mmCIF file of C-alpha atoms and ligand atoms in Angstrom:
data_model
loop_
_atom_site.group_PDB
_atom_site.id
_atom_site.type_symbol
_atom_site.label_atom_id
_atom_site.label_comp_id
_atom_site.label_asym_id
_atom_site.label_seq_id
_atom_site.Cartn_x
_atom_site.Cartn_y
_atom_site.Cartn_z
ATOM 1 C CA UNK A 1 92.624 -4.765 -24.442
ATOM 2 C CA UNK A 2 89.804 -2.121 -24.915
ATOM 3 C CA UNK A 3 91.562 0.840 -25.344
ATOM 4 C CA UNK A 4 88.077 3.130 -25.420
ATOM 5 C CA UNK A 5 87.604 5.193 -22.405
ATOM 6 C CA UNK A 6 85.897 3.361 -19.297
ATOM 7 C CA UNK A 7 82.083 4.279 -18.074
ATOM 8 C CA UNK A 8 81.535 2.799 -14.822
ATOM 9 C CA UNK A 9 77.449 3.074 -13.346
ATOM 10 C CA UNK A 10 75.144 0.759 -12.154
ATOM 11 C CA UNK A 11 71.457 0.266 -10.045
ATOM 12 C CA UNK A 12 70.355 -1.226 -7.014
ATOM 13 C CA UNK A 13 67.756 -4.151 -7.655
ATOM 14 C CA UNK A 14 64.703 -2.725 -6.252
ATOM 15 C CA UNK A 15 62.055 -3.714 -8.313
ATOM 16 C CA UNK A 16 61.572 -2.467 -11.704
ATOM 17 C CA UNK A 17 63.000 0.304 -13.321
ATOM 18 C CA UNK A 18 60.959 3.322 -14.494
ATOM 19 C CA UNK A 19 61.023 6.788 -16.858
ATOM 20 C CA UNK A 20 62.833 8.536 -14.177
ATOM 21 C CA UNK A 21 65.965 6.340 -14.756
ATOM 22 C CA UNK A 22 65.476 6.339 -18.320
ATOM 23 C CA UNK A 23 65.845 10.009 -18.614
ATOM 24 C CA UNK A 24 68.299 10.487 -15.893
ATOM 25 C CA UNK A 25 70.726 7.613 -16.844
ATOM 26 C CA UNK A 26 69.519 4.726 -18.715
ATOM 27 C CA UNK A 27 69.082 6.700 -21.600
ATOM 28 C CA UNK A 28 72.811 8.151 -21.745
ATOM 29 C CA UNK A 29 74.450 4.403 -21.106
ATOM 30 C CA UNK A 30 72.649 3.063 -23.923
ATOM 31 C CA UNK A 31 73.766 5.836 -26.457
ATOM 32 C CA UNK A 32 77.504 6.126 -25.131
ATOM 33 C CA UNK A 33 77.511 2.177 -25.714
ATOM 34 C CA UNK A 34 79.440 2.754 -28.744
ATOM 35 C CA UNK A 35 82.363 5.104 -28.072
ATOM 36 C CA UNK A 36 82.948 3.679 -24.325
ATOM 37 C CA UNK A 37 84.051 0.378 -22.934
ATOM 38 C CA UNK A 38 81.150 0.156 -20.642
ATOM 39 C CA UNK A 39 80.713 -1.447 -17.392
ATOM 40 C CA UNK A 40 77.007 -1.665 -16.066
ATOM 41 C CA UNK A 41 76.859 -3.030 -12.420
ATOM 42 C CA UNK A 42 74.013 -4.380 -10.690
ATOM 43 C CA UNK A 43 74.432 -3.653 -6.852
ATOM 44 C CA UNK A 44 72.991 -6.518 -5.111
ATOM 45 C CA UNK A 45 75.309 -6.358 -2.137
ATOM 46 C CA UNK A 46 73.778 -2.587 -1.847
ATOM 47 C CA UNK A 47 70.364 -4.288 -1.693
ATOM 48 C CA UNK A 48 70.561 -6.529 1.522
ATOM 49 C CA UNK A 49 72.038 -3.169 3.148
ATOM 50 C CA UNK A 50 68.146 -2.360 3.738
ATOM 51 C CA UNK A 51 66.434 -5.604 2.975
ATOM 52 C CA UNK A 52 68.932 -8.222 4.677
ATOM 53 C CA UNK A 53 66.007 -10.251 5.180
ATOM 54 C CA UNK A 54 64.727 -10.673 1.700
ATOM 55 C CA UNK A 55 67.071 -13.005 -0.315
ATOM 56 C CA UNK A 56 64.296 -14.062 -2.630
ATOM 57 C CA UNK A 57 63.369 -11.190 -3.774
ATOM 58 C CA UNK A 58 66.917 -9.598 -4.394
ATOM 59 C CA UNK A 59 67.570 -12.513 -6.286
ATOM 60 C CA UNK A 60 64.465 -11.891 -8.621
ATOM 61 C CA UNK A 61 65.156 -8.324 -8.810
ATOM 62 C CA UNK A 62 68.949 -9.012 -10.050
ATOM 63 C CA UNK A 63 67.295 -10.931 -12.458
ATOM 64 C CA UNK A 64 64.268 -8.465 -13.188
ATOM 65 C CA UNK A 65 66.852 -5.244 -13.195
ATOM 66 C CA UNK A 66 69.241 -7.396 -16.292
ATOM 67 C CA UNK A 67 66.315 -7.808 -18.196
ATOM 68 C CA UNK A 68 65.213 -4.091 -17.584
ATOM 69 C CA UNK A 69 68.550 -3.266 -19.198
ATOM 70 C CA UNK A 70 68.564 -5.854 -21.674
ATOM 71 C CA UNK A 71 64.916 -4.367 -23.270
ATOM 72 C CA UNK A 72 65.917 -0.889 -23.145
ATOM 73 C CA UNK A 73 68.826 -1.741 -25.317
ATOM 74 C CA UNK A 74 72.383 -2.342 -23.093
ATOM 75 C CA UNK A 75 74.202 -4.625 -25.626
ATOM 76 C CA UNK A 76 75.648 -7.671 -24.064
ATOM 77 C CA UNK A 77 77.744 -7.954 -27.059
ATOM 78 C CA UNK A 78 79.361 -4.377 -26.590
ATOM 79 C CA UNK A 79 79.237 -3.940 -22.815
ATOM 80 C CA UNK A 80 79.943 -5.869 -19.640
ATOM 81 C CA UNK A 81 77.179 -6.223 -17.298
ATOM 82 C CA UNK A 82 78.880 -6.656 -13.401
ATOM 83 C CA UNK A 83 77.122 -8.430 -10.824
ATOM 84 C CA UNK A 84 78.589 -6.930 -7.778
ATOM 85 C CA UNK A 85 78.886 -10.526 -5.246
ATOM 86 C CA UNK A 86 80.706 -11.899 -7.721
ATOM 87 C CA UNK A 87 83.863 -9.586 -7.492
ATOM 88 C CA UNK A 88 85.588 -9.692 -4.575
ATOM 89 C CA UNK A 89 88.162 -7.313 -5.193
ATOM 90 C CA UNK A 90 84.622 -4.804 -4.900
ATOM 91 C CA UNK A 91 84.666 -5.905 -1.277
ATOM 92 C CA UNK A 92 88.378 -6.073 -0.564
ATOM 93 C CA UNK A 93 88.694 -2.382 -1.790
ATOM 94 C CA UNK A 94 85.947 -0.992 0.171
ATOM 95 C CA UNK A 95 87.491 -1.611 3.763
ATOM 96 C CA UNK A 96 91.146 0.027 2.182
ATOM 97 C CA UNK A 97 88.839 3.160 1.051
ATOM 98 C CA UNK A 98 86.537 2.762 4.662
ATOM 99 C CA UNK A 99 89.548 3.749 6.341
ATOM 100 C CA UNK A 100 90.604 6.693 4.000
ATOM 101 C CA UNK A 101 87.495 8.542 4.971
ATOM 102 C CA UNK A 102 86.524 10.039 8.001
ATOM 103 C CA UNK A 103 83.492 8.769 9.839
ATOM 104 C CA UNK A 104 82.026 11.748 9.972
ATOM 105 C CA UNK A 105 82.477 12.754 6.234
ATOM 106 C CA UNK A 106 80.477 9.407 5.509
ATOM 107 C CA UNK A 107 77.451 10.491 8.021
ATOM 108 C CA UNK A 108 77.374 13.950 6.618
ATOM 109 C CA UNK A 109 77.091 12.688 2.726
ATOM 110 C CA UNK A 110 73.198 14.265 1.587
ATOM 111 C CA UNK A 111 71.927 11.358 -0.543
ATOM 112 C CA UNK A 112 72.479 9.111 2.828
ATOM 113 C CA UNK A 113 70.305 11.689 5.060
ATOM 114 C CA UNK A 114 67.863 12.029 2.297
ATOM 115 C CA UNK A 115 68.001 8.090 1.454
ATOM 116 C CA UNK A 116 67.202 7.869 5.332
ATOM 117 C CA UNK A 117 64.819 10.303 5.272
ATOM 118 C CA UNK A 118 62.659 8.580 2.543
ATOM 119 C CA UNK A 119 62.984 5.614 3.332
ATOM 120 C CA UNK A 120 61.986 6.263 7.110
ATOM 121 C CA UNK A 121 65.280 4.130 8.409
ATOM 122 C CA UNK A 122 65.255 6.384 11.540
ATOM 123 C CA UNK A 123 68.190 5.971 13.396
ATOM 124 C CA UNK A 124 67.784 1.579 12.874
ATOM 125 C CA UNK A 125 69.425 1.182 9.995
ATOM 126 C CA UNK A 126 72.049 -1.395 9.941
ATOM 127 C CA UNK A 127 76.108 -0.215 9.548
ATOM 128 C CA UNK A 128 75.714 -1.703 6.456
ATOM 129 C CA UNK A 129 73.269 1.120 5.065
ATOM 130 C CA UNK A 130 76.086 4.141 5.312
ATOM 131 C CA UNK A 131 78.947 1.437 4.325
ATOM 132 C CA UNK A 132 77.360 1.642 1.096
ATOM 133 C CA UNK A 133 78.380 4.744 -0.012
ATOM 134 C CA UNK A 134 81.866 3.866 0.623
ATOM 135 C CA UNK A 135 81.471 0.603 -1.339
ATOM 136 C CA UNK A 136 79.881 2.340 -4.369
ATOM 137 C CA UNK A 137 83.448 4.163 -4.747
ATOM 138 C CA UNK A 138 85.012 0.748 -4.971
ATOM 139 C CA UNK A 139 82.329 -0.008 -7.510
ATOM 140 C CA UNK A 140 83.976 2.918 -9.440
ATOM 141 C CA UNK A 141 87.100 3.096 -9.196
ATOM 142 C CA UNK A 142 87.906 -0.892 -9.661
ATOM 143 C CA UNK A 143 87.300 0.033 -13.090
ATOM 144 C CA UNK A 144 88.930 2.909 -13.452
ATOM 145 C CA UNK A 145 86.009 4.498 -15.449
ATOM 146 C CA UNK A 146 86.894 8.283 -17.208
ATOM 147 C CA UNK A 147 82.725 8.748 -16.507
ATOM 148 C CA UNK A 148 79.962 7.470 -14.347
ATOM 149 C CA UNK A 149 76.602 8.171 -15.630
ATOM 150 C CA UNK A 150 74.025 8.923 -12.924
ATOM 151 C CA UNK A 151 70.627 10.575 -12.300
ATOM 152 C CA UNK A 152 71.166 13.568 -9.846
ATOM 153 C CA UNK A 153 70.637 12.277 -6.534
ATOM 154 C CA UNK A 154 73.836 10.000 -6.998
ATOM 155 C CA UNK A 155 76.086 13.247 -7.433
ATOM 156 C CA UNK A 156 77.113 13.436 -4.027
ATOM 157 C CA UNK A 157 77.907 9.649 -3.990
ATOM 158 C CA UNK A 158 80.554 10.634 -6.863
ATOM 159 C CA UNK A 159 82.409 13.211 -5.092
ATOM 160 C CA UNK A 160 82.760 11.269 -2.322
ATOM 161 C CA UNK A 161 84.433 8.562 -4.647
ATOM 162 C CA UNK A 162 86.605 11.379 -6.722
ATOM 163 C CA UNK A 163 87.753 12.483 -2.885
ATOM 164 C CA UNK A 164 88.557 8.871 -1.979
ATOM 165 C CA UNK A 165 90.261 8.516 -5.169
ATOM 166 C CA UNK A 166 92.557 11.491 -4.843
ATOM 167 C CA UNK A 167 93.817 10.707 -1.745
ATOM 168 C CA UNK A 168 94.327 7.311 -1.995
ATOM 169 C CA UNK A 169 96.829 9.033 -4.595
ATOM 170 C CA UNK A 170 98.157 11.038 -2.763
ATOM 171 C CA UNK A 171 98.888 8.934 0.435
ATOM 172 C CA UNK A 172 99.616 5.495 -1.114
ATOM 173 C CA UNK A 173 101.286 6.871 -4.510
ATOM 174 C CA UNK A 174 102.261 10.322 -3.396
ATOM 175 C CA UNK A 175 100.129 12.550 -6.147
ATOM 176 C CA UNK A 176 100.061 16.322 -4.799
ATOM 177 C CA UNK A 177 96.703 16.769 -3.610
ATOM 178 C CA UNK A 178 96.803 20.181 -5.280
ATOM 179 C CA UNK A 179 97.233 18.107 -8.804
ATOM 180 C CA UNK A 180 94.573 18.544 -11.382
ATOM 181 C CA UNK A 181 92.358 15.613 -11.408
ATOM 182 C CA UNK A 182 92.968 14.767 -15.313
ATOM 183 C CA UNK A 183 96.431 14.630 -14.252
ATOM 184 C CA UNK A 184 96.089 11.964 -11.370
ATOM 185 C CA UNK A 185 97.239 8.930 -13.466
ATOM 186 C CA UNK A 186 100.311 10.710 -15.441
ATOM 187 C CA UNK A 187 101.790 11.972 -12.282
ATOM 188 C CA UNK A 188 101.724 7.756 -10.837
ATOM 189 C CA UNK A 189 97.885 7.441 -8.962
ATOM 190 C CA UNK A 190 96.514 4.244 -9.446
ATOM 191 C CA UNK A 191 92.656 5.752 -9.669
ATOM 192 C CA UNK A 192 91.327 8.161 -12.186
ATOM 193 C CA UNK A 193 89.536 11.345 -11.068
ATOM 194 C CA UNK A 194 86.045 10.389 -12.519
ATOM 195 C CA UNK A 195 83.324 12.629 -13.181
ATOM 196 C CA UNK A 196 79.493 12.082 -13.370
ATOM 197 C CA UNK A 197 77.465 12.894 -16.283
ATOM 198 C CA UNK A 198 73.845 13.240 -15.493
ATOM 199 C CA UNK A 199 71.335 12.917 -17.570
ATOM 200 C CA UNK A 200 69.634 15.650 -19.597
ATOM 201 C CA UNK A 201 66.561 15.439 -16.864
ATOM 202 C CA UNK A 202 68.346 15.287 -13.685
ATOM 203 C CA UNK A 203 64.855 14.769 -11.465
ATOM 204 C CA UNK A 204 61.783 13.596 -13.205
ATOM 205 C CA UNK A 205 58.616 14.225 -11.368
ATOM 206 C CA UNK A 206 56.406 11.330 -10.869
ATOM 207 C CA UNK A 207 52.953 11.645 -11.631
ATOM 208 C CA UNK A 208 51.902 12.664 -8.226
ATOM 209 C CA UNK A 209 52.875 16.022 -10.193
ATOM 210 C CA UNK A 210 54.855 16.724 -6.891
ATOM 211 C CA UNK A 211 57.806 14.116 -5.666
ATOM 212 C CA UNK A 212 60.641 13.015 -7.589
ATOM 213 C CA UNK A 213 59.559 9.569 -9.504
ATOM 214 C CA UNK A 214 60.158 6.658 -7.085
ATOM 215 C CA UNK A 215 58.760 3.165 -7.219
ATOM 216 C CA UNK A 216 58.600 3.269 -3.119
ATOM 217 C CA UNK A 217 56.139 6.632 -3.621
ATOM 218 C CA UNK A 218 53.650 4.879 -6.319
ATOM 219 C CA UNK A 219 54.343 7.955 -8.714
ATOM 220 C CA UNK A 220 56.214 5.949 -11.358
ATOM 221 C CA UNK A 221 55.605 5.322 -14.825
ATOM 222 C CA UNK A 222 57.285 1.762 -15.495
ATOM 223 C CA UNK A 223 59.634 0.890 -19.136
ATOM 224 C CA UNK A 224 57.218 -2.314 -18.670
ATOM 225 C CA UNK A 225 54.031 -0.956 -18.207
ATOM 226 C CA UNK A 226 50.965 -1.234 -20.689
ATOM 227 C CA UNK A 227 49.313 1.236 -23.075
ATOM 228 C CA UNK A 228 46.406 1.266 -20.572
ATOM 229 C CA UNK A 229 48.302 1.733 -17.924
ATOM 230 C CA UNK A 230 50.117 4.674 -19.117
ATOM 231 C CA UNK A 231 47.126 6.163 -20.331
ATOM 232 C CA UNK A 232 45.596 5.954 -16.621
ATOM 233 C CA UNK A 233 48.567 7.190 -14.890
ATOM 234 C CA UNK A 234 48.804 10.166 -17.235
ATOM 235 C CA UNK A 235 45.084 10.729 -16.902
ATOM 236 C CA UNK A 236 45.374 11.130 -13.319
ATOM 237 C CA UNK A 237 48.400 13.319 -13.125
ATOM 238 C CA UNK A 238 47.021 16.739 -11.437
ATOM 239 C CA UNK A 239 48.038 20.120 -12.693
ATOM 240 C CA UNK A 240 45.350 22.317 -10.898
ATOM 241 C CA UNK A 241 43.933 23.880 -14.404
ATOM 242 C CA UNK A 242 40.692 24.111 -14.816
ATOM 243 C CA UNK A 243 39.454 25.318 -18.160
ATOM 244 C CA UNK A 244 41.260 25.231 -21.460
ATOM 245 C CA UNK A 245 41.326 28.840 -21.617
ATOM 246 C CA UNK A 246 43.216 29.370 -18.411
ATOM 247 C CA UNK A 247 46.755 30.402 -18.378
ATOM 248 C CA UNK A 248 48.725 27.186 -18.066
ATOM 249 C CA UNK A 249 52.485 27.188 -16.396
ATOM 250 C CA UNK A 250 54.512 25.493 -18.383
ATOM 251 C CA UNK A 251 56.957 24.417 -15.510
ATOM 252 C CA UNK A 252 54.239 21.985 -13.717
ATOM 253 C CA UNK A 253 55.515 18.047 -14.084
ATOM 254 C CA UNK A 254 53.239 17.653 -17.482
ATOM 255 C CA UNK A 255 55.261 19.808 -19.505
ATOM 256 C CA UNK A 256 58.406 18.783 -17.754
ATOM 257 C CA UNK A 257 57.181 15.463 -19.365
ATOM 258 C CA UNK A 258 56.169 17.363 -22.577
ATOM 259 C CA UNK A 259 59.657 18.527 -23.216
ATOM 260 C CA UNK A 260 61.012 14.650 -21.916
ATOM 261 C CA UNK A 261 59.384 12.785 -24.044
ATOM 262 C CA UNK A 262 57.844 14.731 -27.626
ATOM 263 C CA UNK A 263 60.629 14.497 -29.609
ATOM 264 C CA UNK A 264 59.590 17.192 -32.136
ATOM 265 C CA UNK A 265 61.272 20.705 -30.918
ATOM 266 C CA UNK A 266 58.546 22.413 -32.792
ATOM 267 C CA UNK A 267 55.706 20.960 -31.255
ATOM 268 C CA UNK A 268 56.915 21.245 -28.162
ATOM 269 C CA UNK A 269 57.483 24.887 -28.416
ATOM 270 C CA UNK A 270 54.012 25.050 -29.884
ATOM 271 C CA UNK A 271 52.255 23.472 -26.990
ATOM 272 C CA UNK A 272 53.883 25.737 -24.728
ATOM 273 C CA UNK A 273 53.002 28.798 -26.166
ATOM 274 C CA UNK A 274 49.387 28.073 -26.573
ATOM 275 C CA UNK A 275 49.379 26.414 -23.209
ATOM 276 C CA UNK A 276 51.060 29.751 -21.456
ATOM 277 C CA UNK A 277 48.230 31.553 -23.162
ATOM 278 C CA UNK A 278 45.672 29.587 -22.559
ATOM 279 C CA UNK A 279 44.862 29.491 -26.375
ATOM 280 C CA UNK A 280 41.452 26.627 -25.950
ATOM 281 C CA UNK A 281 44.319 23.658 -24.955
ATOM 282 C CA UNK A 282 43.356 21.238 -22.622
ATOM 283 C CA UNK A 283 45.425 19.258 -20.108
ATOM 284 C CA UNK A 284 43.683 15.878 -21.219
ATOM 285 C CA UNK A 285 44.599 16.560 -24.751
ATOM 286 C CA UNK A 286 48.466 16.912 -23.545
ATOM 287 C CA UNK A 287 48.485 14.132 -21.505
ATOM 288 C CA UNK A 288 47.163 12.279 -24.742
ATOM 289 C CA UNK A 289 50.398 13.229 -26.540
ATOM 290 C CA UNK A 290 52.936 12.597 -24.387
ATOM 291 C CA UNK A 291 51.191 9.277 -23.578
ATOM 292 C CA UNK A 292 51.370 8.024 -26.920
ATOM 293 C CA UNK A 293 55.280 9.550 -27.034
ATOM 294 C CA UNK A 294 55.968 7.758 -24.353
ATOM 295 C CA UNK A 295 54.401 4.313 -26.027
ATOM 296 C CA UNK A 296 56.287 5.132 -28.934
ATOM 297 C CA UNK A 297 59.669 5.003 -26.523
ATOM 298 C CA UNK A 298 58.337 1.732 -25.084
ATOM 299 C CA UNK A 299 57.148 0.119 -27.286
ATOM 300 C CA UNK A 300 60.360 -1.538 -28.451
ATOM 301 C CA UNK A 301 61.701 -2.258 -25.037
ATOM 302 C CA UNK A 302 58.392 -4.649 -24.467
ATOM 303 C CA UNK A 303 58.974 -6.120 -27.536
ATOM 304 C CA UNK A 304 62.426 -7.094 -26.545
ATOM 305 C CA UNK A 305 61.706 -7.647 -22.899
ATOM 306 C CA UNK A 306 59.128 -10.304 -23.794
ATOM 307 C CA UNK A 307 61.774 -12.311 -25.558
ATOM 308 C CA UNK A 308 62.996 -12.732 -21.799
ATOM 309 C CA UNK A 309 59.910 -13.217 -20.124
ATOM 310 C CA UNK A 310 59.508 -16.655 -17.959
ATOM 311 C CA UNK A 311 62.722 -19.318 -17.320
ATOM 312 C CA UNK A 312 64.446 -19.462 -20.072
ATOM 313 C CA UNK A 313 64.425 -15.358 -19.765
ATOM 314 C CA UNK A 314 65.965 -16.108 -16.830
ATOM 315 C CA UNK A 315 68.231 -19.091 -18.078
ATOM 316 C CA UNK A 316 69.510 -16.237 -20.484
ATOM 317 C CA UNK A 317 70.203 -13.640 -18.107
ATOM 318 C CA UNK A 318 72.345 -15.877 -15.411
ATOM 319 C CA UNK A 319 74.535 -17.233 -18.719
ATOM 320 C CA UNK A 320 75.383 -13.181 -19.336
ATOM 321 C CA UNK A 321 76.211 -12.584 -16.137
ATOM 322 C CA UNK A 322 78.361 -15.795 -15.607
ATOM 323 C CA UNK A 323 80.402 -14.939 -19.185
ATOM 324 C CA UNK A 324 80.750 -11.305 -17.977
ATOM 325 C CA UNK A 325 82.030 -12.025 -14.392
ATOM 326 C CA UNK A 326 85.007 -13.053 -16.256
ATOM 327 C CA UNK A 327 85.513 -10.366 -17.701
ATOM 328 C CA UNK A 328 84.774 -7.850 -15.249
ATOM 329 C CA UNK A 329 86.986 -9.987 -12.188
ATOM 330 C CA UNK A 330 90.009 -9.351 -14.679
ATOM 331 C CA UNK A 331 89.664 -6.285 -14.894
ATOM 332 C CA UNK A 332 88.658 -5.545 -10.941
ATOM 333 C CA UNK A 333 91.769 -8.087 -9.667
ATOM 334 C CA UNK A 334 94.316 -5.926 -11.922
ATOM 335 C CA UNK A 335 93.343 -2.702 -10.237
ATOM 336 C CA UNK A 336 93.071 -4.406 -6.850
ATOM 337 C CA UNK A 337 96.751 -5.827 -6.905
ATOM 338 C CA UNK A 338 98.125 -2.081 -8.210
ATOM 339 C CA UNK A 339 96.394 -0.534 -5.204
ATOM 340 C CA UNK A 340 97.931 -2.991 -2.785
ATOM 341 C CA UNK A 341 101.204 -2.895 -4.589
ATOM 342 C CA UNK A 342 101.226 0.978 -3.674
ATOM 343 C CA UNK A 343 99.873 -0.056 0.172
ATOM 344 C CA UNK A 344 103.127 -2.259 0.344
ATOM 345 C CA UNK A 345 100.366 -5.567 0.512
ATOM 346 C CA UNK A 346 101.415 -7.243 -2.529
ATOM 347 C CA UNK A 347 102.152 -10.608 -1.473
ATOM 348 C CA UNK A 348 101.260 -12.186 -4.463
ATOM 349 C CA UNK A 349 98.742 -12.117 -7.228
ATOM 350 C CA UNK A 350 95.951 -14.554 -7.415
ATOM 351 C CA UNK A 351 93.631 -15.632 -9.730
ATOM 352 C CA UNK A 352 90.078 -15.804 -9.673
ATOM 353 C CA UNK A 353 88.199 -19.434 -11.369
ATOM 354 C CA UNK A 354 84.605 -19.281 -12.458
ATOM 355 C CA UNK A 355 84.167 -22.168 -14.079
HETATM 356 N N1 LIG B 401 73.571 3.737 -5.473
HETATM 357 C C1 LIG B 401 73.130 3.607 -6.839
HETATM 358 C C2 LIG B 401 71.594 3.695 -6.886
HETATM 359 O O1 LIG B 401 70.951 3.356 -5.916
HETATM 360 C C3 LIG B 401 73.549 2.287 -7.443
HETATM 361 C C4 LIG B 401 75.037 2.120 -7.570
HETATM 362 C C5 LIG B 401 75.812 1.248 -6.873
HETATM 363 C C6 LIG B 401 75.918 2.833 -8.441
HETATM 364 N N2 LIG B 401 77.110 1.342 -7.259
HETATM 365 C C7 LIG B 401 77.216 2.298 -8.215
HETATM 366 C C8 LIG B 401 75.729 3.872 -9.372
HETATM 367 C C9 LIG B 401 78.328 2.810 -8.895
HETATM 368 C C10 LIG B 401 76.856 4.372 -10.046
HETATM 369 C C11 LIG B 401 78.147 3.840 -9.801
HETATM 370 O O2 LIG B 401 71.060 4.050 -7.904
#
């Protein structure tokens, strides 16, 4: 047994992933990769919550999102990838935690209404679409993870998972609900409190130089796209300076990325003073910079994404994810069975076979 604390976060397959994730989560799982057992899941069942009718493509974004992880550097050898269909106990744990939360408290959660909002669902989205925020807490806490790393706009989808968590403690193993949450598991809970660590930029702007980066709003900068590409995205990025000798603001979405993705402190510091002065610096000659900073990041990743490219790409990714099911059901089924021993529903263990 791993006895490294747990990280439990994952992604919905919706197409490619893109600098916002990197900075907001991607970036952290990758470095923590070392010092945590880590468990990466790929929420596919989340996907058919808004695209029930697209099987295809969800299957070629599971595939698309593994390799997306693979290039920026998750470690198959270190970490477990989780390809949420294939647990069950994911599913079985969702309807015990459906029915710990009030219907209500669901409705109200912000990244739904925003999620709703954005993705213009109206009031036609199927009871699938709000069910997923009460699966992503079984997500969690079947692994009884210490930390979930997540970009901001997942926060409230945590704290509706630590609330779930503590009183599933407190009404199945009889934790005080006053208890401290890093005392849940000494005093006899079955779930960890966990907390989410976000990412050092929480919101990245896309280059729309307005809206939070979002494949769906055509502002993002993809980990797979090309030198050129980057180079025209950043070129068209809008600021509203005019001359080179006008006082720039350092808090518009280029210098957010300045400070994202120039790694050198002092040069960054540099370009902001001369920029807040006005001091002959031009936007295009920024956008320049962090273009080629942000090539220097990417680089790599294409390099090892093109090792996956095509079928056997694929061939590689589906043998991962069958090895790591494994892995990831044993884990999953041993949590499952201590929650239903506490619920008086243990009738028996089981086994899961994936041959
Ligand atoms: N809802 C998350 C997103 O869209 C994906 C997700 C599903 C997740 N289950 C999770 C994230 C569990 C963290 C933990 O990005």
């Amino acid at each position: 047994m791993d006895k490294r604390p747990r990280i439990l976060t994952g992604d919905t397959p919706t197409g490619r992933l893109h600098l916002g994730h990197w900075v907001g989560s991607l970036e952290n799982r990758i470095r923590l990769q070392n010092d945590y057992d880590c468990f990466f899941l790929i929420a596919n069942m989340h996907a058919f919550t808004t695209r029930a009718d697209e099987p295809a493509a969800i299957r070629r974004d599971t595939l698309e999102i593994v390799k997306d992880w693979l290039a920026a550097g998750i470690d198959p050898e270190r970490s477990t990838l989780v390809l949420q269909t294939e647990i069950p106990a994911i599913a079985e744990l969702s309807w015990y935690f459906a029915m710990l939360l009030p219907f209500n408290r669901v409705m109200r959660n912000p990244t739904l209404k925003t999620e709703i909002e954005l993705k213009d669902l109206g009031d036609h989205y199927s009871f699938g679409f709000p069910l997923y925020a009460v699966g992503q807490c079984a997500d969690i806490l079947v692994f009884r993870p210490e930390l979930v790393p997540v970009g901001e706009d997942q926060v409230a989808h945590i704290e509706m998972c630590r609330e779930v968590g503590r009183r599933f403690n407190w009404t199945y193993a009889g934790v005080d609900p006053q208890a401290k949450d890093e005392d849940h598991i000494a005093r006899g809970g079955i779930f960890p409190i966990p907390r989410a660590l976000v990412g050092r930029v929480g919101r990245l702007t896309g280059t729309d130089g307005k809206n939070k980066m979002s494949k769906s709003l055509g502002n993002a900068i993809f980990l797979t796209d090309t030198n050129k590409e980057i180079k025209k995205k950043m070129g068209a990025l809008y600021t509203g300076r005019k001359t080179m000798t006008e006082p720039g603001d350092v808090n518009n979405a280029l210098f957010q990325y300045v400070r994202a993705f120039i790694k050198d402190p002092a040069r960054v510091a540099e370009l902001e003073t001369k920029y807040a002065a006005g001091d002959n610096i031009g936007d295009g000659h920024i956008k320049v910079e962090v273009a080629a900073a942000m090539e220097e990041l990417l680089e790599p990743m294409r390099q090892r994404r093109a090792a996956l490219e095509g079928e056997a790409g694929d061939r590689r990714v589906l043998e991962i994810l069958h090895a790591h099911t494994a892995k990831a059901n044993a884990v999953a089924e041993e949590t499952l069975y201590a929650a239903k021993q506490a619920m008086k529903l243990d009738f028996g263990r089981r086994s899961i076979v994936f041959p």
